[in-house]
């Protein structure tokens, strides 16, 4: 009982920290927003730790999810440094992509280590992820974006992110949606994908780095990360 209460207290603090970060990001930006973002990210990591304490049976699953969240926090920092140190923005953007990609590999590993997968679920997960990755590249011109030298990393990251979503959705399907952890993870992964769709427009599109998109991107992203952390609490 105590552990569950502690988790929800940390979740409430995390939501508050995220709102504070969004206000600072929109109004001021700079180092203050970067610190606020790091604090908000620490909160979803803290909820993951609280969930691991509550559900100690699935330690490996929780550890992999935690690793993915930590890599996400590092990705957050790299991407924000891109706006602060403009002379090195490409290096920070690559670092952000790689950090998030590795984070999703942790999520995917957690899924396949804990999922009652079968040949059908694996094949469908991979095929659908590749299709989404190809679509992301093919939609570059229709969406008026310019990936340039980032096209390869965009494709690799899109496939990896999509695989988090498709594998969790396929697991939810083959378990007949009886285990809430896979439903929560599917929702989190979908929100992650939508967040990055908005972010792609901000980074590679024209005149899309607006306050509205900043709020939408980060709201989707933080809800997604808190969902990923919550899977530790619900996994059975």
PDB file of C-alpha atoms in Angstrom:
ATOM      1  CA  UNK A   1       0.000   0.000   0.000  1.00  0.00           C
ATOM      2  CA  UNK A   2       2.780   2.414   0.984  1.00  0.00           C
ATOM      3  CA  UNK A   3       4.728   1.684  -2.203  1.00  0.00           C
ATOM      4  CA  UNK A   4       1.710   2.373  -4.395  1.00  0.00           C
ATOM      5  CA  UNK A   5       1.023   5.649  -2.615  1.00  0.00           C
ATOM      6  CA  UNK A   6       4.649   6.698  -3.044  1.00  0.00           C
ATOM      7  CA  UNK A   7       4.426   5.955  -6.774  1.00  0.00           C
ATOM      8  CA  UNK A   8       1.341   8.136  -7.207  1.00  0.00           C
ATOM      9  CA  UNK A   9       2.875  10.967  -5.159  1.00  0.00           C
ATOM     10  CA  UNK A  10       5.912  10.917  -7.432  1.00  0.00           C
ATOM     11  CA  UNK A  11       3.626  10.842 -10.463  1.00  0.00           C
ATOM     12  CA  UNK A  12       1.821  13.966  -9.224  1.00  0.00           C
ATOM     13  CA  UNK A  13       5.154  15.694  -8.646  1.00  0.00           C
ATOM     14  CA  UNK A  14       6.241  14.662 -12.138  1.00  0.00           C
ATOM     15  CA  UNK A  15       3.142  16.122 -13.756  1.00  0.00           C
ATOM     16  CA  UNK A  16       3.705  19.389 -11.864  1.00  0.00           C
ATOM     17  CA  UNK A  17       7.389  19.464 -12.877  1.00  0.00           C
ATOM     18  CA  UNK A  18       6.421  18.907 -16.505  1.00  0.00           C
ATOM     19  CA  UNK A  19       3.996  21.829 -16.433  1.00  0.00           C
ATOM     20  CA  UNK A  20       6.672  24.072 -14.894  1.00  0.00           C
ATOM     21  CA  UNK A  21       9.120  23.003 -17.590  1.00  0.00           C
ATOM     22  CA  UNK A  22       6.625  23.791 -20.370  1.00  0.00           C
ATOM     23  CA  UNK A  23       6.045  27.285 -18.986  1.00  0.00           C
ATOM     24  CA  UNK A  24       9.791  27.963 -18.786  1.00  0.00           C
ATOM     25  CA  UNK A  25      10.437  26.421 -22.208  1.00  0.00           C
ATOM     26  CA  UNK A  26       7.838  28.599 -23.910  1.00  0.00           C
ATOM     27  CA  UNK A  27       8.542  31.837 -22.036  1.00  0.00           C
ATOM     28  CA  UNK A  28      12.307  31.784 -21.471  1.00  0.00           C
ATOM     29  CA  UNK A  29      14.087  28.782 -22.931  1.00  0.00           C
ATOM     30  CA  UNK A  30      17.843  28.530 -22.354  1.00  0.00           C
ATOM     31  CA  UNK A  31      19.562  26.916 -19.386  1.00  0.00           C
ATOM     32  CA  UNK A  32      16.623  27.443 -16.989  1.00  0.00           C
ATOM     33  CA  UNK A  33      14.356  25.389 -19.263  1.00  0.00           C
ATOM     34  CA  UNK A  34      17.081  22.756 -19.670  1.00  0.00           C
ATOM     35  CA  UNK A  35      17.334  22.307 -15.892  1.00  0.00           C
ATOM     36  CA  UNK A  36      13.545  22.159 -15.599  1.00  0.00           C
ATOM     37  CA  UNK A  37      13.428  19.547 -18.347  1.00  0.00           C
ATOM     38  CA  UNK A  38      16.053  17.452 -16.578  1.00  0.00           C
ATOM     39  CA  UNK A  39      14.014  17.623 -13.356  1.00  0.00           C
ATOM     40  CA  UNK A  40      10.826  16.582 -15.163  1.00  0.00           C
ATOM     41  CA  UNK A  41      12.730  13.697 -16.762  1.00  0.00           C
ATOM     42  CA  UNK A  42      14.109  12.663 -13.371  1.00  0.00           C
ATOM     43  CA  UNK A  43      10.504  12.416 -12.225  1.00  0.00           C
ATOM     44  CA  UNK A  44       9.530   9.759 -14.746  1.00  0.00           C
ATOM     45  CA  UNK A  45      12.679   7.891 -13.760  1.00  0.00           C
ATOM     46  CA  UNK A  46      11.653   8.237 -10.106  1.00  0.00           C
ATOM     47  CA  UNK A  47       8.191   6.785 -10.849  1.00  0.00           C
ATOM     48  CA  UNK A  48       9.908   3.844 -12.561  1.00  0.00           C
ATOM     49  CA  UNK A  49      12.035   3.224  -9.469  1.00  0.00           C
ATOM     50  CA  UNK A  50       8.950   3.423  -7.247  1.00  0.00           C
ATOM     51  CA  UNK A  51       7.169   0.970  -9.532  1.00  0.00           C
ATOM     52  CA  UNK A  52      10.168  -1.402  -9.359  1.00  0.00           C
ATOM     53  CA  UNK A  53      10.020  -1.230  -5.572  1.00  0.00           C
ATOM     54  CA  UNK A  54       6.309  -2.061  -5.683  1.00  0.00           C
ATOM     55  CA  UNK A  55       6.660  -4.882  -8.227  1.00  0.00           C
ATOM     56  CA  UNK A  56       9.957  -6.560  -7.419  1.00  0.00           C
ATOM     57  CA  UNK A  57       9.172  -9.854  -9.134  1.00  0.00           C
ATOM     58  CA  UNK A  58       9.879  -8.483 -12.627  1.00  0.00           C
ATOM     59  CA  UNK A  59      13.273  -6.969 -11.882  1.00  0.00           C
ATOM     60  CA  UNK A  60      14.754  -7.603 -15.330  1.00  0.00           C
ATOM     61  CA  UNK A  61      11.788  -5.993 -17.086  1.00  0.00           C
ATOM     62  CA  UNK A  62      11.916  -3.003 -14.750  1.00  0.00           C
ATOM     63  CA  UNK A  63      15.671  -2.586 -15.177  1.00  0.00           C
ATOM     64  CA  UNK A  64      15.378  -2.541 -18.980  1.00  0.00           C
ATOM     65  CA  UNK A  65      12.533  -0.012 -18.879  1.00  0.00           C
ATOM     66  CA  UNK A  66      14.525   2.099 -16.428  1.00  0.00           C
ATOM     67  CA  UNK A  67      17.558   2.007 -18.752  1.00  0.00           C
ATOM     68  CA  UNK A  68      15.367   3.158 -21.637  1.00  0.00           C
ATOM     69  CA  UNK A  69      14.017   6.036 -19.565  1.00  0.00           C
ATOM     70  CA  UNK A  70      17.506   7.131 -18.507  1.00  0.00           C
ATOM     71  CA  UNK A  71      18.638   7.117 -22.139  1.00  0.00           C
ATOM     72  CA  UNK A  72      15.544   9.178 -22.924  1.00  0.00           C
ATOM     73  CA  UNK A  73      16.555  11.723 -20.298  1.00  0.00           C
ATOM     74  CA  UNK A  74      20.024  11.937 -21.855  1.00  0.00           C
ATOM     75  CA  UNK A  75      18.395  12.360 -25.269  1.00  0.00           C
ATOM     76  CA  UNK A  76      16.342  15.227 -23.819  1.00  0.00           C
ATOM     77  CA  UNK A  77      19.503  16.971 -22.697  1.00  0.00           C
ATOM     78  CA  UNK A  78      21.323  16.522 -26.016  1.00  0.00           C
ATOM     79  CA  UNK A  79      18.374  17.884 -27.974  1.00  0.00           C
ATOM     80  CA  UNK A  80      18.009  20.935 -25.755  1.00  0.00           C
ATOM     81  CA  UNK A  81      21.747  21.646 -26.002  1.00  0.00           C
ATOM     82  CA  UNK A  82      21.177  21.773 -29.763  1.00  0.00           C
ATOM     83  CA  UNK A  83      19.270  25.030 -29.266  1.00  0.00           C
ATOM     84  CA  UNK A  84      21.828  26.485 -26.861  1.00  0.00           C
ATOM     85  CA  UNK A  85      25.111  25.678 -28.625  1.00  0.00           C
ATOM     86  CA  UNK A  86      24.145  26.324 -32.218  1.00  0.00           C
ATOM     87  CA  UNK A  87      27.690  25.831 -33.541  1.00  0.00           C
ATOM     88  CA  UNK A  88      27.483  22.153 -32.532  1.00  0.00           C
ATOM     89  CA  UNK A  89      23.775  21.609 -33.208  1.00  0.00           C
ATOM     90  CA  UNK A  90      24.282  18.734 -35.661  1.00  0.00           C
ATOM     91  CA  UNK A  91      26.428  16.800 -33.190  1.00  0.00           C
ATOM     92  CA  UNK A  92      23.847  17.247 -30.432  1.00  0.00           C
ATOM     93  CA  UNK A  93      21.046  16.215 -32.788  1.00  0.00           C
ATOM     94  CA  UNK A  94      22.899  13.015 -33.694  1.00  0.00           C
ATOM     95  CA  UNK A  95      23.558  12.370 -30.002  1.00  0.00           C
ATOM     96  CA  UNK A  96      19.864  12.829 -29.248  1.00  0.00           C
ATOM     97  CA  UNK A  97      18.832  10.431 -32.015  1.00  0.00           C
ATOM     98  CA  UNK A  98      21.312   7.773 -30.889  1.00  0.00           C
ATOM     99  CA  UNK A  99      20.372   8.085 -27.222  1.00  0.00           C
ATOM    100  CA  UNK A 100      16.658   7.698 -27.923  1.00  0.00           C
ATOM    101  CA  UNK A 101      17.323   4.856 -30.371  1.00  0.00           C
ATOM    102  CA  UNK A 102      19.265   2.955 -27.700  1.00  0.00           C
ATOM    103  CA  UNK A 103      16.466   3.684 -25.252  1.00  0.00           C
ATOM    104  CA  UNK A 104      13.918   2.091 -27.561  1.00  0.00           C
ATOM    105  CA  UNK A 105      16.177  -0.925 -27.980  1.00  0.00           C
ATOM    106  CA  UNK A 106      15.941  -1.316 -24.199  1.00  0.00           C
ATOM    107  CA  UNK A 107      12.141  -1.106 -24.383  1.00  0.00           C
ATOM    108  CA  UNK A 108      12.046  -3.637 -27.226  1.00  0.00           C
ATOM    109  CA  UNK A 109      14.315  -6.008 -25.310  1.00  0.00           C
ATOM    110  CA  UNK A 110      12.037  -5.689 -22.267  1.00  0.00           C
ATOM    111  CA  UNK A 111       9.045  -6.558 -24.429  1.00  0.00           C
ATOM    112  CA  UNK A 112      10.547  -9.640 -26.044  1.00  0.00           C
ATOM    113  CA  UNK A 113      12.093 -10.878 -22.781  1.00  0.00           C
ATOM    114  CA  UNK A 114       8.710 -10.729 -21.045  1.00  0.00           C
ATOM    115  CA  UNK A 115       6.228 -11.225 -23.865  1.00  0.00           C
ATOM    116  CA  UNK A 116       4.703 -14.630 -24.696  1.00  0.00           C
ATOM    117  CA  UNK A 117       5.755 -13.943 -28.272  1.00  0.00           C
ATOM    118  CA  UNK A 118       5.366 -16.291 -31.194  1.00  0.00           C
ATOM    119  CA  UNK A 119       6.563 -16.318 -34.812  1.00  0.00           C
ATOM    120  CA  UNK A 120       3.488 -14.432 -35.975  1.00  0.00           C
ATOM    121  CA  UNK A 121       3.882 -11.604 -33.446  1.00  0.00           C
ATOM    122  CA  UNK A 122       7.599 -11.185 -34.179  1.00  0.00           C
ATOM    123  CA  UNK A 123       7.224 -11.168 -37.975  1.00  0.00           C
ATOM    124  CA  UNK A 124       4.262  -8.803 -37.914  1.00  0.00           C
ATOM    125  CA  UNK A 125       5.975  -6.471 -35.439  1.00  0.00           C
ATOM    126  CA  UNK A 126       9.097  -6.196 -37.615  1.00  0.00           C
ATOM    127  CA  UNK A 127       7.236  -5.881 -40.928  1.00  0.00           C
ATOM    128  CA  UNK A 128       4.917  -3.166 -39.610  1.00  0.00           C
ATOM    129  CA  UNK A 129       7.860  -1.283 -38.074  1.00  0.00           C
ATOM    130  CA  UNK A 130       9.741  -1.340 -41.382  1.00  0.00           C
ATOM    131  CA  UNK A 131       6.638  -0.127 -43.206  1.00  0.00           C
ATOM    132  CA  UNK A 132       6.314   2.798 -40.792  1.00  0.00           C
ATOM    133  CA  UNK A 133      10.025   3.614 -41.217  1.00  0.00           C
ATOM    134  CA  UNK A 134       9.696   3.612 -45.013  1.00  0.00           C
ATOM    135  CA  UNK A 135       6.581   5.785 -44.821  1.00  0.00           C
ATOM    136  CA  UNK A 136       8.466   8.268 -42.637  1.00  0.00           C
ATOM    137  CA  UNK A 137      11.071   8.681 -45.373  1.00  0.00           C
ATOM    138  CA  UNK A 138       8.587   8.716 -48.270  1.00  0.00           C
ATOM    139  CA  UNK A 139       6.541  11.450 -46.561  1.00  0.00           C
ATOM    140  CA  UNK A 140       9.524  13.806 -46.415  1.00  0.00           C
ATOM    141  CA  UNK A 141       8.507  15.857 -49.455  1.00  0.00           C
ATOM    142  CA  UNK A 142       4.706  15.676 -49.007  1.00  0.00           C
ATOM    143  CA  UNK A 143       5.160  17.018 -45.464  1.00  0.00           C
ATOM    144  CA  UNK A 144       7.615  19.631 -46.746  1.00  0.00           C
ATOM    145  CA  UNK A 145      10.516  18.449 -44.633  1.00  0.00           C
ATOM    146  CA  UNK A 146      14.221  18.244 -45.439  1.00  0.00           C
ATOM    147  CA  UNK A 147      16.094  15.452 -43.686  1.00  0.00           C
ATOM    148  CA  UNK A 148      19.320  16.025 -45.622  1.00  0.00           C
ATOM    149  CA  UNK A 149      22.229  14.122 -44.103  1.00  0.00           C
ATOM    150  CA  UNK A 150      19.993  12.958 -41.253  1.00  0.00           C
ATOM    151  CA  UNK A 151      17.871  10.758 -43.546  1.00  0.00           C
ATOM    152  CA  UNK A 152      19.589   7.500 -42.555  1.00  0.00           C
ATOM    153  CA  UNK A 153      19.394   8.112 -38.809  1.00  0.00           C
ATOM    154  CA  UNK A 154      15.767   9.267 -39.218  1.00  0.00           C
ATOM    155  CA  UNK A 155      14.958   5.969 -40.952  1.00  0.00           C
ATOM    156  CA  UNK A 156      16.770   3.828 -38.374  1.00  0.00           C
ATOM    157  CA  UNK A 157      15.215   5.694 -35.476  1.00  0.00           C
ATOM    158  CA  UNK A 158      11.741   5.603 -37.034  1.00  0.00           C
ATOM    159  CA  UNK A 159      11.968   1.818 -37.454  1.00  0.00           C
ATOM    160  CA  UNK A 160      13.195   1.344 -33.886  1.00  0.00           C
ATOM    161  CA  UNK A 161      10.543   3.619 -32.399  1.00  0.00           C
ATOM    162  CA  UNK A 162       7.876   1.915 -34.499  1.00  0.00           C
ATOM    163  CA  UNK A 163       9.065  -1.509 -33.340  1.00  0.00           C
ATOM    164  CA  UNK A 164       8.478  -0.483 -29.726  1.00  0.00           C
ATOM    165  CA  UNK A 165       4.901   0.327 -30.682  1.00  0.00           C
ATOM    166  CA  UNK A 166       4.205  -2.626 -32.976  1.00  0.00           C
ATOM    167  CA  UNK A 167       5.753  -5.235 -30.666  1.00  0.00           C
ATOM    168  CA  UNK A 168       3.840  -3.967 -27.626  1.00  0.00           C
ATOM    169  CA  UNK A 169       0.614  -3.821 -29.643  1.00  0.00           C
ATOM    170  CA  UNK A 170       1.139  -7.332 -31.002  1.00  0.00           C
ATOM    171  CA  UNK A 171       1.813  -8.574 -27.471  1.00  0.00           C
ATOM    172  CA  UNK A 172      -1.406  -6.933 -26.289  1.00  0.00           C
ATOM    173  CA  UNK A 173      -3.185  -8.656 -29.174  1.00  0.00           C
ATOM    174  CA  UNK A 174      -1.829 -12.170 -28.616  1.00  0.00           C
ATOM    175  CA  UNK A 175      -2.580 -11.897 -24.878  1.00  0.00           C
ATOM    176  CA  UNK A 176      -6.144 -10.850 -25.807  1.00  0.00           C
ATOM    177  CA  UNK A 177      -5.679  -7.473 -24.076  1.00  0.00           C
ATOM    178  CA  UNK A 178      -5.900  -9.143 -20.665  1.00  0.00           C
ATOM    179  CA  UNK A 179      -2.619  -7.748 -19.317  1.00  0.00           C
ATOM    180  CA  UNK A 180      -2.827  -4.003 -18.741  1.00  0.00           C
ATOM    181  CA  UNK A 181       0.957  -3.509 -18.943  1.00  0.00           C
ATOM    182  CA  UNK A 182       0.973  -4.153 -22.695  1.00  0.00           C
ATOM    183  CA  UNK A 183      -1.984  -1.843 -23.245  1.00  0.00           C
ATOM    184  CA  UNK A 184      -0.275   0.926 -21.271  1.00  0.00           C
ATOM    185  CA  UNK A 185       2.960   0.362 -23.183  1.00  0.00           C
ATOM    186  CA  UNK A 186       1.120   0.419 -26.511  1.00  0.00           C
ATOM    187  CA  UNK A 187      -0.460   3.751 -25.604  1.00  0.00           C
ATOM    188  CA  UNK A 188       2.905   5.111 -24.464  1.00  0.00           C
ATOM    189  CA  UNK A 189       4.651   3.981 -27.642  1.00  0.00           C
ATOM    190  CA  UNK A 190       1.916   5.489 -29.831  1.00  0.00           C
ATOM    191  CA  UNK A 191       2.176   8.809 -27.985  1.00  0.00           C
ATOM    192  CA  UNK A 192       5.973   8.624 -28.399  1.00  0.00           C
ATOM    193  CA  UNK A 193       5.537   8.214 -32.155  1.00  0.00           C
ATOM    194  CA  UNK A 194       3.090  11.130 -32.356  1.00  0.00           C
ATOM    195  CA  UNK A 195       5.449  13.272 -30.282  1.00  0.00           C
ATOM    196  CA  UNK A 196       8.325  12.560 -32.644  1.00  0.00           C
ATOM    197  CA  UNK A 197       6.125  13.257 -35.652  1.00  0.00           C
ATOM    198  CA  UNK A 198       5.558  16.759 -34.288  1.00  0.00           C
ATOM    199  CA  UNK A 199       9.256  17.051 -33.436  1.00  0.00           C
ATOM    200  CA  UNK A 200      10.276  16.072 -36.968  1.00  0.00           C
ATOM    201  CA  UNK A 201       8.260  18.966 -38.320  1.00  0.00           C
ATOM    202  CA  UNK A 202       9.918  21.320 -35.836  1.00  0.00           C
ATOM    203  CA  UNK A 203      13.426  20.138 -36.729  1.00  0.00           C
ATOM    204  CA  UNK A 204      13.167  19.445 -40.431  1.00  0.00           C
ATOM    205  CA  UNK A 205      10.168  21.493 -41.575  1.00  0.00           C
ATOM    206  CA  UNK A 206       9.755  25.193 -42.192  1.00  0.00           C
ATOM    207  CA  UNK A 207       8.081  27.565 -39.739  1.00  0.00           C
ATOM    208  CA  UNK A 208       6.874  24.710 -37.516  1.00  0.00           C
ATOM    209  CA  UNK A 209       8.931  25.476 -34.417  1.00  0.00           C
ATOM    210  CA  UNK A 210       5.974  27.254 -32.851  1.00  0.00           C
ATOM    211  CA  UNK A 211       4.918  27.536 -29.221  1.00  0.00           C
ATOM    212  CA  UNK A 212       1.895  25.352 -29.947  1.00  0.00           C
ATOM    213  CA  UNK A 213       4.052  22.582 -31.393  1.00  0.00           C
ATOM    214  CA  UNK A 214       6.527  22.863 -28.515  1.00  0.00           C
ATOM    215  CA  UNK A 215       3.703  22.336 -26.004  1.00  0.00           C
ATOM    216  CA  UNK A 216       2.126  19.516 -28.039  1.00  0.00           C
ATOM    217  CA  UNK A 217       5.448  17.726 -28.590  1.00  0.00           C
ATOM    218  CA  UNK A 218       6.527  17.783 -24.967  1.00  0.00           C
ATOM    219  CA  UNK A 219       3.066  16.963 -23.595  1.00  0.00           C
ATOM    220  CA  UNK A 220       2.858  13.861 -25.788  1.00  0.00           C
ATOM    221  CA  UNK A 221       6.441  12.940 -24.935  1.00  0.00           C
ATOM    222  CA  UNK A 222       6.139  13.199 -21.156  1.00  0.00           C
ATOM    223  CA  UNK A 223       2.830  11.358 -21.037  1.00  0.00           C
ATOM    224  CA  UNK A 224       4.501   8.653 -23.155  1.00  0.00           C
ATOM    225  CA  UNK A 225       7.462   8.344 -20.789  1.00  0.00           C
ATOM    226  CA  UNK A 226       5.268   8.209 -17.697  1.00  0.00           C
ATOM    227  CA  UNK A 227       3.267   5.453 -19.435  1.00  0.00           C
ATOM    228  CA  UNK A 228       6.460   3.502 -20.140  1.00  0.00           C
ATOM    229  CA  UNK A 229       7.434   3.812 -16.462  1.00  0.00           C
ATOM    230  CA  UNK A 230       3.943   2.690 -15.420  1.00  0.00           C
ATOM    231  CA  UNK A 231       4.309  -0.596 -17.276  1.00  0.00           C
ATOM    232  CA  UNK A 232       6.657  -1.721 -14.495  1.00  0.00           C
ATOM    233  CA  UNK A 233       3.827  -1.335 -12.021  1.00  0.00           C
ATOM    234  CA  UNK A 234       1.331  -3.296 -14.137  1.00  0.00           C
ATOM    235  CA  UNK A 235       3.496  -6.093 -15.561  1.00  0.00           C
ATOM    236  CA  UNK A 236       2.430  -9.559 -14.358  1.00  0.00           C
TER     237      UNK A 236
END
